[in-house]
XYZ file of C-alpha atoms in Angstrom:
608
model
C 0.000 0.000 0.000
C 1.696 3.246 -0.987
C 1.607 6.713 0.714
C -1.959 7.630 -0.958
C -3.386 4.684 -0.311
C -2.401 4.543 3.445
C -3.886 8.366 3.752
C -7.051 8.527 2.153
C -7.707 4.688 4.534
C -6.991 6.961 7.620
C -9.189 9.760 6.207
C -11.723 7.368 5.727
C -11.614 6.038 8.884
C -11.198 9.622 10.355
C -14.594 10.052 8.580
C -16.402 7.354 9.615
C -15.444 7.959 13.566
C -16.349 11.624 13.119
C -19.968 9.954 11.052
C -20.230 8.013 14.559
C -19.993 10.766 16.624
C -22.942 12.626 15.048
C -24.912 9.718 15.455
C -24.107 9.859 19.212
C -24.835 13.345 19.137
C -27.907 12.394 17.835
C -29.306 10.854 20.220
C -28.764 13.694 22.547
C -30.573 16.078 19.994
C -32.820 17.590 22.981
C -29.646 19.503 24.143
C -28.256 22.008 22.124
C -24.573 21.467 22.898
C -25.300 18.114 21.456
C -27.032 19.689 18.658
C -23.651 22.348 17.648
C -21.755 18.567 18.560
C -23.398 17.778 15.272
C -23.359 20.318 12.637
C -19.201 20.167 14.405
C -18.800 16.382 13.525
C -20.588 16.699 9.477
C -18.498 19.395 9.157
C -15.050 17.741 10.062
C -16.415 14.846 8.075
C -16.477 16.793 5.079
C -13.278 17.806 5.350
C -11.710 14.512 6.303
C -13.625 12.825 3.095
C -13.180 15.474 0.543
C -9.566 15.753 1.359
C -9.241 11.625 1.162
C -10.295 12.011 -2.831
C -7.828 15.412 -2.902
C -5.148 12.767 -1.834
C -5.986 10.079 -4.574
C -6.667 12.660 -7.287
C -5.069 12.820 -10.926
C -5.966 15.942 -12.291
C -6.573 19.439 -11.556
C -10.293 19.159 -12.546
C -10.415 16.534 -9.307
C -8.509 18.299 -7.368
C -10.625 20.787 -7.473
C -13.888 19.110 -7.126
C -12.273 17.719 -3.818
C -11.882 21.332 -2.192
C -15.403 22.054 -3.292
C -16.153 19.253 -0.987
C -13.589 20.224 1.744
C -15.542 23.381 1.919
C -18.530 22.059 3.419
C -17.102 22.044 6.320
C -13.277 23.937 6.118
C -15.114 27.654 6.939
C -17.337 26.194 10.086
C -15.545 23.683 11.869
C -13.716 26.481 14.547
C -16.202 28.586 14.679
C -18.999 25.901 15.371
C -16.390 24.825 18.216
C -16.230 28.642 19.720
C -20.247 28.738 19.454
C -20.266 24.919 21.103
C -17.528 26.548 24.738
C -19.798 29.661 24.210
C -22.908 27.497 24.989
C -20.885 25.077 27.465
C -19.881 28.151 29.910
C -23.018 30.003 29.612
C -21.265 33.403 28.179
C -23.727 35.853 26.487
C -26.837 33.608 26.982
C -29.713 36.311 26.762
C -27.851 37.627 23.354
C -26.836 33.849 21.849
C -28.661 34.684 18.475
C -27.355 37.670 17.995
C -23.898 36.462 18.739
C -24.523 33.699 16.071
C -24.977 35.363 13.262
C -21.943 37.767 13.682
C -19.763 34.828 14.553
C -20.505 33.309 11.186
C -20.157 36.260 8.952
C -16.782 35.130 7.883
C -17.412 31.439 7.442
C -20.260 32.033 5.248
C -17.911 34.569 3.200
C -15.689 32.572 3.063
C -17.347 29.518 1.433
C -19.430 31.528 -0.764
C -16.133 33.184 -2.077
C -14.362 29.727 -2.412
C -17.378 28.342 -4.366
C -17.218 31.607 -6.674
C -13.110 31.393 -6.419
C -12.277 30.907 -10.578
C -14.193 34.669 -10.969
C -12.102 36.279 -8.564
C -9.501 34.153 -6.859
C -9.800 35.532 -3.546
C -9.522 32.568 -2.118
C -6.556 31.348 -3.922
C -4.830 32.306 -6.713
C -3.276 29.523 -8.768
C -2.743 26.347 -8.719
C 0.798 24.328 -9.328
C 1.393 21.341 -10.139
C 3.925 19.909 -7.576
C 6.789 18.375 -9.759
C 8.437 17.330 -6.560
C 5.682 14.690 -5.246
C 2.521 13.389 -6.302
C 1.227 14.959 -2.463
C -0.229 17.009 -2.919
C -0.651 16.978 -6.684
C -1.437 20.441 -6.691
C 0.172 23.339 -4.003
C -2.059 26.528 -4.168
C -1.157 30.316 -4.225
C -3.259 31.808 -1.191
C -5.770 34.842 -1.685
C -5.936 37.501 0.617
C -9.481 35.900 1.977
C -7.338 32.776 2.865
C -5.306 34.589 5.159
C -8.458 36.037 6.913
C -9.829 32.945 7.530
C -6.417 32.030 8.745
C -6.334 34.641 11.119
C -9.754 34.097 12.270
C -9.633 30.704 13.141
C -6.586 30.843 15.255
C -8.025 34.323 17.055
C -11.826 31.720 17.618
C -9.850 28.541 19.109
C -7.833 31.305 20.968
C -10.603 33.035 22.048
C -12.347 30.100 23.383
C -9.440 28.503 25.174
C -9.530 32.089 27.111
C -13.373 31.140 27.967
C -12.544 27.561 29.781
C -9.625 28.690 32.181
C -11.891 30.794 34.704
C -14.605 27.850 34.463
C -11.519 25.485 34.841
C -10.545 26.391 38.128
C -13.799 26.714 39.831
C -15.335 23.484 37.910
C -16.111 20.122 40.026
C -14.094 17.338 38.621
C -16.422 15.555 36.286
C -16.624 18.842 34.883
C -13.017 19.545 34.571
C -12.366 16.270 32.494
C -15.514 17.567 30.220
C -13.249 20.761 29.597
C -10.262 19.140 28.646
C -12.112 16.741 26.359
C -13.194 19.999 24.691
C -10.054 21.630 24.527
C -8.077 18.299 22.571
C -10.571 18.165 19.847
C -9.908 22.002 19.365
C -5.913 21.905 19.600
C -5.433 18.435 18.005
C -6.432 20.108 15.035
C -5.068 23.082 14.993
C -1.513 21.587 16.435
C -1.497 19.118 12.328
C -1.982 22.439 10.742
C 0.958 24.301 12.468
C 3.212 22.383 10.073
C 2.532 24.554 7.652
C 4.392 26.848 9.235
C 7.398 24.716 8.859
C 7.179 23.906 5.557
C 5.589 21.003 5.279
C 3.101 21.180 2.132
C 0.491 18.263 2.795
C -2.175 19.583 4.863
C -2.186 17.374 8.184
C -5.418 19.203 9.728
C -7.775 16.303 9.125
C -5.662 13.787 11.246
C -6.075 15.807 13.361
C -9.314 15.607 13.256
C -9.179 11.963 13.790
C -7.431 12.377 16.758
C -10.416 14.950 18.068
C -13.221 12.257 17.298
C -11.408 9.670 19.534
C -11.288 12.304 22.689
C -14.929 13.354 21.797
C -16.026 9.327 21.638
C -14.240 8.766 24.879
C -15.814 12.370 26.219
C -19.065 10.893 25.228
C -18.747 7.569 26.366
C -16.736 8.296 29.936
C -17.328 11.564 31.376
C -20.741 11.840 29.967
C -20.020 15.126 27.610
C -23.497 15.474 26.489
C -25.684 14.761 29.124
C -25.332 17.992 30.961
C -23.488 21.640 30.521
C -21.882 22.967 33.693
C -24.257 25.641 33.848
C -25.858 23.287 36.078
C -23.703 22.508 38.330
C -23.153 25.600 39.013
C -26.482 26.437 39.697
C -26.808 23.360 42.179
C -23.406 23.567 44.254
C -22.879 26.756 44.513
C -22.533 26.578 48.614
C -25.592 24.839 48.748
C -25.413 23.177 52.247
C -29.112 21.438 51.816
C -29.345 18.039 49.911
C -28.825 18.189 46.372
C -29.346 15.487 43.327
C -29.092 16.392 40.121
C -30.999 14.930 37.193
C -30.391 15.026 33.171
C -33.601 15.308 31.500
C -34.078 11.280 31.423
C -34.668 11.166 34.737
C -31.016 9.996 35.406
C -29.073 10.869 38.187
C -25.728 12.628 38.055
C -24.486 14.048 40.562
C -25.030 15.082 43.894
C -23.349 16.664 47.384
C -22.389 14.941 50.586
C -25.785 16.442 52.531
C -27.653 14.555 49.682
C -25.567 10.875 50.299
C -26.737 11.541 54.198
C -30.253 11.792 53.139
C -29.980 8.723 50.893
C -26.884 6.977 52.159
C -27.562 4.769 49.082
C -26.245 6.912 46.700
C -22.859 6.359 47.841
C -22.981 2.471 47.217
C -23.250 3.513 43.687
C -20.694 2.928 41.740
C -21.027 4.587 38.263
C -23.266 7.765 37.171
C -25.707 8.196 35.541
C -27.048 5.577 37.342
C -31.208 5.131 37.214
C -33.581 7.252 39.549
C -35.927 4.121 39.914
C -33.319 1.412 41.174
C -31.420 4.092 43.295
C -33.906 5.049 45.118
C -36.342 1.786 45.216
C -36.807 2.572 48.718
C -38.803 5.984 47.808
C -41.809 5.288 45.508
C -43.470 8.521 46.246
C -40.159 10.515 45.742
C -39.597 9.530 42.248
C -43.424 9.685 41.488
C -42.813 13.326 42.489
C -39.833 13.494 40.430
C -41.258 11.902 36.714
C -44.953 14.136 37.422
C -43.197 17.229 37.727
C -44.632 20.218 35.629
C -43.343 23.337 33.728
C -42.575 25.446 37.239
C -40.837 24.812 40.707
C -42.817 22.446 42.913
C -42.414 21.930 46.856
C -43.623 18.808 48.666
C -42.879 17.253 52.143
C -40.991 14.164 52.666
C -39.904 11.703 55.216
C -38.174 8.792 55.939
C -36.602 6.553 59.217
C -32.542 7.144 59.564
C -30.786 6.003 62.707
C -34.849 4.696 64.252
C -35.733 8.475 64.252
C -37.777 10.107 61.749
C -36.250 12.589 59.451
C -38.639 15.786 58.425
C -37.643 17.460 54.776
C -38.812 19.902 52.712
C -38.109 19.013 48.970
C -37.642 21.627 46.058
C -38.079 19.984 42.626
C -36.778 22.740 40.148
C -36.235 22.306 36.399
C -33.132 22.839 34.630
C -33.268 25.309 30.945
C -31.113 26.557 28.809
C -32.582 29.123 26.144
C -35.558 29.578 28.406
C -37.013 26.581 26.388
C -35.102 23.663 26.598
C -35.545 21.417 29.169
C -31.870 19.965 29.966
C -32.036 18.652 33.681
C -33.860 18.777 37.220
C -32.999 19.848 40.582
C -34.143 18.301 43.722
C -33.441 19.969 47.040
C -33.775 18.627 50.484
C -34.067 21.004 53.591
C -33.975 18.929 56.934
C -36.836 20.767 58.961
C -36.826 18.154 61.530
C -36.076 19.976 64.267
C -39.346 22.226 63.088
C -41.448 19.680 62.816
C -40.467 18.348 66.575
C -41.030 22.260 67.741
C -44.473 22.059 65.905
C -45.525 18.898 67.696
C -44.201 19.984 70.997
C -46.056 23.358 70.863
C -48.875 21.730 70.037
C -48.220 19.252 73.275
C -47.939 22.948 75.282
C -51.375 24.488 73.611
C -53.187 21.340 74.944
C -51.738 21.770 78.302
C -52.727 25.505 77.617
C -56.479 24.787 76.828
C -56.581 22.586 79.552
C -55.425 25.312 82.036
C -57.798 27.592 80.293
C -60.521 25.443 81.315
C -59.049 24.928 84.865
C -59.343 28.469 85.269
C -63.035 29.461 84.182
C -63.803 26.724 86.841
C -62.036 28.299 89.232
C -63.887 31.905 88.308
C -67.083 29.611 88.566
C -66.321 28.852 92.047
C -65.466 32.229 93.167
C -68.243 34.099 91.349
C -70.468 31.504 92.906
C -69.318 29.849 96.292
C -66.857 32.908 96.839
C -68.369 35.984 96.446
C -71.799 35.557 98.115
C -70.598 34.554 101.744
C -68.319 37.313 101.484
C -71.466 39.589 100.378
C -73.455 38.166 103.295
C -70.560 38.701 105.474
C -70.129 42.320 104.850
C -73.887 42.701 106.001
C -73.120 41.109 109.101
C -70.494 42.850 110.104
C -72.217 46.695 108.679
C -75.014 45.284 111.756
C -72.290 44.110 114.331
C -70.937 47.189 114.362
C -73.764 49.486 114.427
C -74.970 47.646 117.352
C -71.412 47.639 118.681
C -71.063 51.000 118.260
C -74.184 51.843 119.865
C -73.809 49.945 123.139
C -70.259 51.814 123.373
C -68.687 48.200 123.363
C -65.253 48.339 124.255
C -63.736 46.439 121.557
C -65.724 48.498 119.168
C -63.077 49.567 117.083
C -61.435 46.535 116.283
C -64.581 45.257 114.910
C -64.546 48.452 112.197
C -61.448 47.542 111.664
C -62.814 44.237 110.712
C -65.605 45.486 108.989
C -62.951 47.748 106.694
C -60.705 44.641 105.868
C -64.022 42.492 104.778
C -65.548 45.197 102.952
C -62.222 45.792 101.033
C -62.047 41.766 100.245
C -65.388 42.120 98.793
C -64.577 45.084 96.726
C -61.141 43.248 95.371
C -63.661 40.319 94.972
C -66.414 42.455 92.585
C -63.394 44.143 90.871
C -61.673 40.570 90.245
C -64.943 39.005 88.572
C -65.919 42.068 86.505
C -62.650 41.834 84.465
C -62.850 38.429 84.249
C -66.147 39.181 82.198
C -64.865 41.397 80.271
C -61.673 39.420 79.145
C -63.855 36.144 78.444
C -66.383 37.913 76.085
C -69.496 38.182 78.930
C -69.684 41.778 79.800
C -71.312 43.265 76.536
C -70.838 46.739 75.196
C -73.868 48.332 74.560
C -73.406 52.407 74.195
C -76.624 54.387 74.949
C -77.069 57.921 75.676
C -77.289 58.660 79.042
C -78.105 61.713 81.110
C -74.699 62.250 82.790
C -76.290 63.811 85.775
C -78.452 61.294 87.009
C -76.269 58.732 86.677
C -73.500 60.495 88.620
C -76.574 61.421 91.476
C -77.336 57.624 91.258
C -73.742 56.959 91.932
C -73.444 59.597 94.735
C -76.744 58.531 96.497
C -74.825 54.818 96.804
C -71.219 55.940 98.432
C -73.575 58.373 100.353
C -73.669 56.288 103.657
C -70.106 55.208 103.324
C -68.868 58.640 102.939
C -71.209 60.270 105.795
C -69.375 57.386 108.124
C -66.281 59.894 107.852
C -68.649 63.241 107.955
C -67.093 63.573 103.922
C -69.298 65.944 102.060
C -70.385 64.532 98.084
C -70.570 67.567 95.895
C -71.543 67.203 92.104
C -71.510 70.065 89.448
C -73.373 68.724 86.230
C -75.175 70.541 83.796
C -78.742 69.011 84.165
C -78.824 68.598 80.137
C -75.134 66.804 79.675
C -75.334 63.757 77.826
C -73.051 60.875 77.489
C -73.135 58.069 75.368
C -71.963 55.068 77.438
C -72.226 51.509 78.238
C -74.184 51.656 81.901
C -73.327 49.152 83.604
C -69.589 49.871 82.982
C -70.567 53.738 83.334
C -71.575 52.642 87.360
C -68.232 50.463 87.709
C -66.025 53.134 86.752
C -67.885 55.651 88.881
C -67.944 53.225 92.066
C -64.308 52.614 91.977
C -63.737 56.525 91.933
C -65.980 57.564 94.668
C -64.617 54.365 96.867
C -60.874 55.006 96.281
C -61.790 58.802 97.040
C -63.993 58.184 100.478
C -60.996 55.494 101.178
C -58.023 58.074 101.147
C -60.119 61.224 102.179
C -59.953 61.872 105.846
C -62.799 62.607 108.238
C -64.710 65.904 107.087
C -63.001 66.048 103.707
C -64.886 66.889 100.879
C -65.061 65.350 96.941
C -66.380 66.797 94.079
C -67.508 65.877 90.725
C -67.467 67.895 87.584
C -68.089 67.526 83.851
C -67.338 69.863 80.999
C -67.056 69.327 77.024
C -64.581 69.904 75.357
C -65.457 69.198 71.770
C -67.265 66.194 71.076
C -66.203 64.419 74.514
C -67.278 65.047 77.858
C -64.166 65.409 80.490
C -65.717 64.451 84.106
C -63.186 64.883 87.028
C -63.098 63.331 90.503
C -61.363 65.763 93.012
C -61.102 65.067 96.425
C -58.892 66.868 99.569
C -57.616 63.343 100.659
C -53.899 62.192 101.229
C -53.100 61.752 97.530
C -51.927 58.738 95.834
C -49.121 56.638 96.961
C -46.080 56.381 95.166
C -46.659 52.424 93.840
C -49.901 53.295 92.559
C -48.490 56.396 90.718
C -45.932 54.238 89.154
C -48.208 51.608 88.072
C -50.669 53.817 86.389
C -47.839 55.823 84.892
C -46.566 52.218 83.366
C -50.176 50.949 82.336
C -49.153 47.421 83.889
C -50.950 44.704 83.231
C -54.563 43.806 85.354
C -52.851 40.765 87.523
C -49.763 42.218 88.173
C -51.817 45.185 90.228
C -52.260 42.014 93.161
C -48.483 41.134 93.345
C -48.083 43.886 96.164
C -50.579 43.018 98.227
C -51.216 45.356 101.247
C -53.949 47.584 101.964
C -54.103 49.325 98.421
C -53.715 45.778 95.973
C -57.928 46.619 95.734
C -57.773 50.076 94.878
C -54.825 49.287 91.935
C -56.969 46.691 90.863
C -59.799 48.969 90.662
C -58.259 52.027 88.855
C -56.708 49.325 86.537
C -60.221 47.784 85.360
C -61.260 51.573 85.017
C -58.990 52.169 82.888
C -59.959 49.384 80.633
C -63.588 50.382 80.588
C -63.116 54.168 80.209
C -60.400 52.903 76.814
C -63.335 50.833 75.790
C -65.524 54.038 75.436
C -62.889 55.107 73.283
C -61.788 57.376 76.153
C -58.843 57.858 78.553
C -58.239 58.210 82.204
C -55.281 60.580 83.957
C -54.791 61.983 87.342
C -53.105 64.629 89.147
C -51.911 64.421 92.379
C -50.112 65.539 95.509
C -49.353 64.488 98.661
C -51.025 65.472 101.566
C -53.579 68.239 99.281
C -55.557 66.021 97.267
C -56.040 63.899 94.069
C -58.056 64.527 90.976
C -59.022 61.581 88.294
C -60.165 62.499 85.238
C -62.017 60.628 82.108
C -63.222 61.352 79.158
C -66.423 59.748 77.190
C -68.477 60.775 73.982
C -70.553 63.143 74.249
C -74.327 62.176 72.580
C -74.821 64.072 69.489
C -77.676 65.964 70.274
C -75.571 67.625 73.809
C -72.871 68.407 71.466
C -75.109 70.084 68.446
C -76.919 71.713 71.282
C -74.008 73.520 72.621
C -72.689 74.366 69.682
C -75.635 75.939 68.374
C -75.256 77.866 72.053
C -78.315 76.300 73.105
C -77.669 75.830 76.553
C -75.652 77.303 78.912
C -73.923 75.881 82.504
C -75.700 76.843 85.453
C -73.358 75.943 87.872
C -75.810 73.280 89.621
C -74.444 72.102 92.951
C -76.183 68.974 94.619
C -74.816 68.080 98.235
C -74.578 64.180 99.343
C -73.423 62.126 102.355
C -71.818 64.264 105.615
């Protein structure tokens, strides 16, 4: 077999392995790396099998027939490689159309120069016949367009070579071994047709294309070049600490992270990837029914499963993998260990139980003192308001201990009524029902009841109420916040004191005041008003003024329900004032406003 013989075989061959590789490629059609693989392989085919007939060619007319042929695929081969590491490493994704057309400007030119070449010889010149050796039978006088295409080739296979060494470095192995595959089908190539530059006048370049189709075949068939660009593992391991497995789009895993191997320790008995979703993970039917049904857009689902006889909690992430927004290339699935939650969860739901159950406890225990508390203590106080009439009376000697006694019941009872009545209103049972009220007779109403407690300590009751001042206000509460006034006032108002009560508008509320000449407030209760403490925290103290706290605390709350507000002012030794304010009723405030009625500085005189 002489030298032509023994190079258009190996051209052949070269050819027919490059043929193969398309086919291969094939089969991965849905990606498009596999689909640039292609149109890469058909073109280095061409060139391979149109030079093989340059080789065994005896005339110029063949010769050139053969280049026709080489030039199917002489123009595109580089720059289909650049577009191939372009798509590979993600650069320029949202402008990849764009990018095509200007990167195959010159290869078009090129080829529909050389096809045109005998009107204008840009592409070369003239042809000689090569009286030295029958290869080649011809050597060729370059154009100017030759040496552009030259210069373009080398600056794409340059260019992309520049586009792998960042993505080198920070690449995961599998992905590293993709790139070099890459890189010796590019510089194989270009390496044969260096030895131009030395002189050598066969044209080498398609041996070396042979010598690309065995790295891509072993790419293919070893590091599994096709199945997935490393724009997805990037995406997925990125310091991702959760479980990750990564899928190609036949459902095949391959890859994952160390998280993911403690979530399925089965993964690492594995030996080779891609290895199938359905036999690695047999022990998860519902997991890889998630995994085949899922749709166009992220989906989230729980899962669980027994590791080390405790049950693991996880929230999965299923995402799909694209590339040109349309092509579906891989999936995603995500595992976030939310065990710990999901023990929290069950153990404050454990604790709300207990809660409810306390709850429950406790409107007993209200039961029982609204019912088998407060009534003895009621009947008590009666007893005692007659023991020590008669007592006091007969001049008994130990007369004053039983007032003493008398005081301490009737402050139990009052801590007792205040105690129930914001138990009502907490649970839902005292009902707000606003009406409008004259404010004067319910203040007299008020007045007539502390009447007998305050003429015990010769206090005189004074009211100053414009007959025709309306409120509009809840009775019932109206009374409670009025009782607890006139009882903390008669309480801390010495013997012959005096309390007033006024009322004025001011706008379209009604201000009414509580001033007595008493010993003022004490410093506790001061502070706890000031602070707006909570109700139960009023009883902490204890002592002779944990009732009257308790009180001005629930009067608060009822005067805030009226959409009103209570202050004070106060000072040792001269006296205390407490003030509230509740809506006015529309007609008192039209009325006045109109200047239909006028203050007449009414004074009504209760008690000592």
């Amino acid at each position: 077999m002489d030298t032509k013989q023994w190079m258009s075989v190996t051209l052949f061959i070269a050819t027919a392995l490059m043929l193969f590789i398309s086919f291969l490629s094939y089969r991965k059609r849905h990606l498009p790396v596999a689909k640039t693989m292609i149109f890469i392989m058909l073109a280095a085919a061409c060139y391979a099998f149109g030079y093989a007939f340059e080789v065994l060619s005896g005339s110029l007319k063949e010769v050139k027939l053969s280049l026709q042929i080489e030039y199917l695929g002489i123009p595109f081969v580089t720059t289909l490689w650049l577009f191939q590491v372009i798509q590979f490493t993600g650069t320029a994704s949202r402008y990849r159309k764009q990018l095509a057309l200007a990167l195959f400007l010159i290869p078009i030119t090129v080829f529909v120069l050389h096809a045109t070449n005998e009107w204008h010889h840009l592409v070369y010149k003239r042809y000689v016949l090569n009286v030295e050796s029958s290869i080649p039978l011809y050597t060729t006088v370059k154009g100017p367009w030759y040496e552009v295409h030259t210069i373009y080739n080398y600056s794409a296979l340059l260019y992309g070579m520049l586009l792998f060494i960042p993505m080198y470095w920070k690449a995961l192995p599998i992905v590293r071994k993709q790139i070099v595959v890459l890189l010796l089908g590019a510089i194989a190539p270009m390496l044969f047709n260096m030895f131009f530059w030395f002189g050598v006048t066969v044209d080498l370049t398609p041996f070396g294309f042979a010598v690309s189709g065995v790295a891509y075949v072993w790419g293919i068939l070893r590091f599994n070049l096709l199945r997935l660009t490393p724009l997805a593992y990037a995406k997925v391991f990125e310091t991702i600490r959760d479980g990750v497995i990564l899928f190609d789009y036949e459902d095949q895993i391959i890859s994952y992270n160390r998280a993911a191997e403690k979530v399925f320790p089965e993964l690492g008995l594995t030996k080779r990837y891609p290895a199938d979703m359905a036999m690695v993970l047999s022990a998860s039917p519902a997991l890889i029914q998630h995994i085949r049904a899922a749709g166009d857009g992220d989906e989230r689902f729980p899962f669980h499963r027994m590791y080390a006889n405790r049950t693991r909690h996880y929230s999965c992430s299923l995402s799909l993998i694209y590339e040109s927004s349309t092509v579906l290339i891989g999936k995603i699935l995500m595992f976030n260990d939310i065990t710990q939650m999901k023990e929290s969860e069950d153990r404050l739901r454990e604790n709300a139980r207990q809660l409810s159950d306390l709850n429950a406890f406790k409107d007993k225990l209200f039961t029982v003192v609204a019912h088998d508390i407060r009534d003895p203590i009621a009947l008590l106080v009666s007893l005692t308001e007659l023991l020590g009439d008669e007592l006091t009376a007969s001049d008994f000697e130990h007369a004053e201990l039983v007032r003493e006694l008398k005081g301490q019941v009737q402050s139990t009872f009052h801590l007792v009524e205040n105690l129930l009545d914001w138990y009502r209103s907490q649970e839902g049972k005292v009902v707000f029902r606003p009406l409008g009220w004259n404010l004067q007779q319910v203040v007299r109403q008020a007045l007539l009841l502390a009447g007998t407690k305050a003429g015990m300590k010769q206090i005189r009751l004074t009211e100053h109420i414009d007959e025709k001042l309306g409120v509009r206000a809840d009775k019932e509460m109206l009374d409670l916040i009025l009782r607890n006034l006139l009882s903390n006032a008669i309480k801390f108002t010495g013997i012959g004191g005096k309390i007033e009560i006024e009322a004025r508008l001011e706008g379209k509320m009604v201000i009414v005041s509580v001033s007595d000449n008493g010993v003022g407030i004490d410093e506790q209760t001061m502070e706890l008003l000031l602070k707006e403490e909570p109700f139960l925290k009023v009883m902490v103290n204890g002592g002779d003024s944990g009732d009257t706290r308790f009180g001005l605390a629930l009067t608060r709350e009822f005067v805030r329900i009226h959409g009103g507000s209570l202050w004070f002012e106060s000072q040792p030794g001269i006296g205390t004032t407490f003030s509230f304010s509740l809506p006015a009723t529309a007609g008192w405030v039209d009325a006045f406003d109109d200047g239909g009625l006028e203050e007449d500085g009414y004074e009504s005189d209760y008690g000592g």
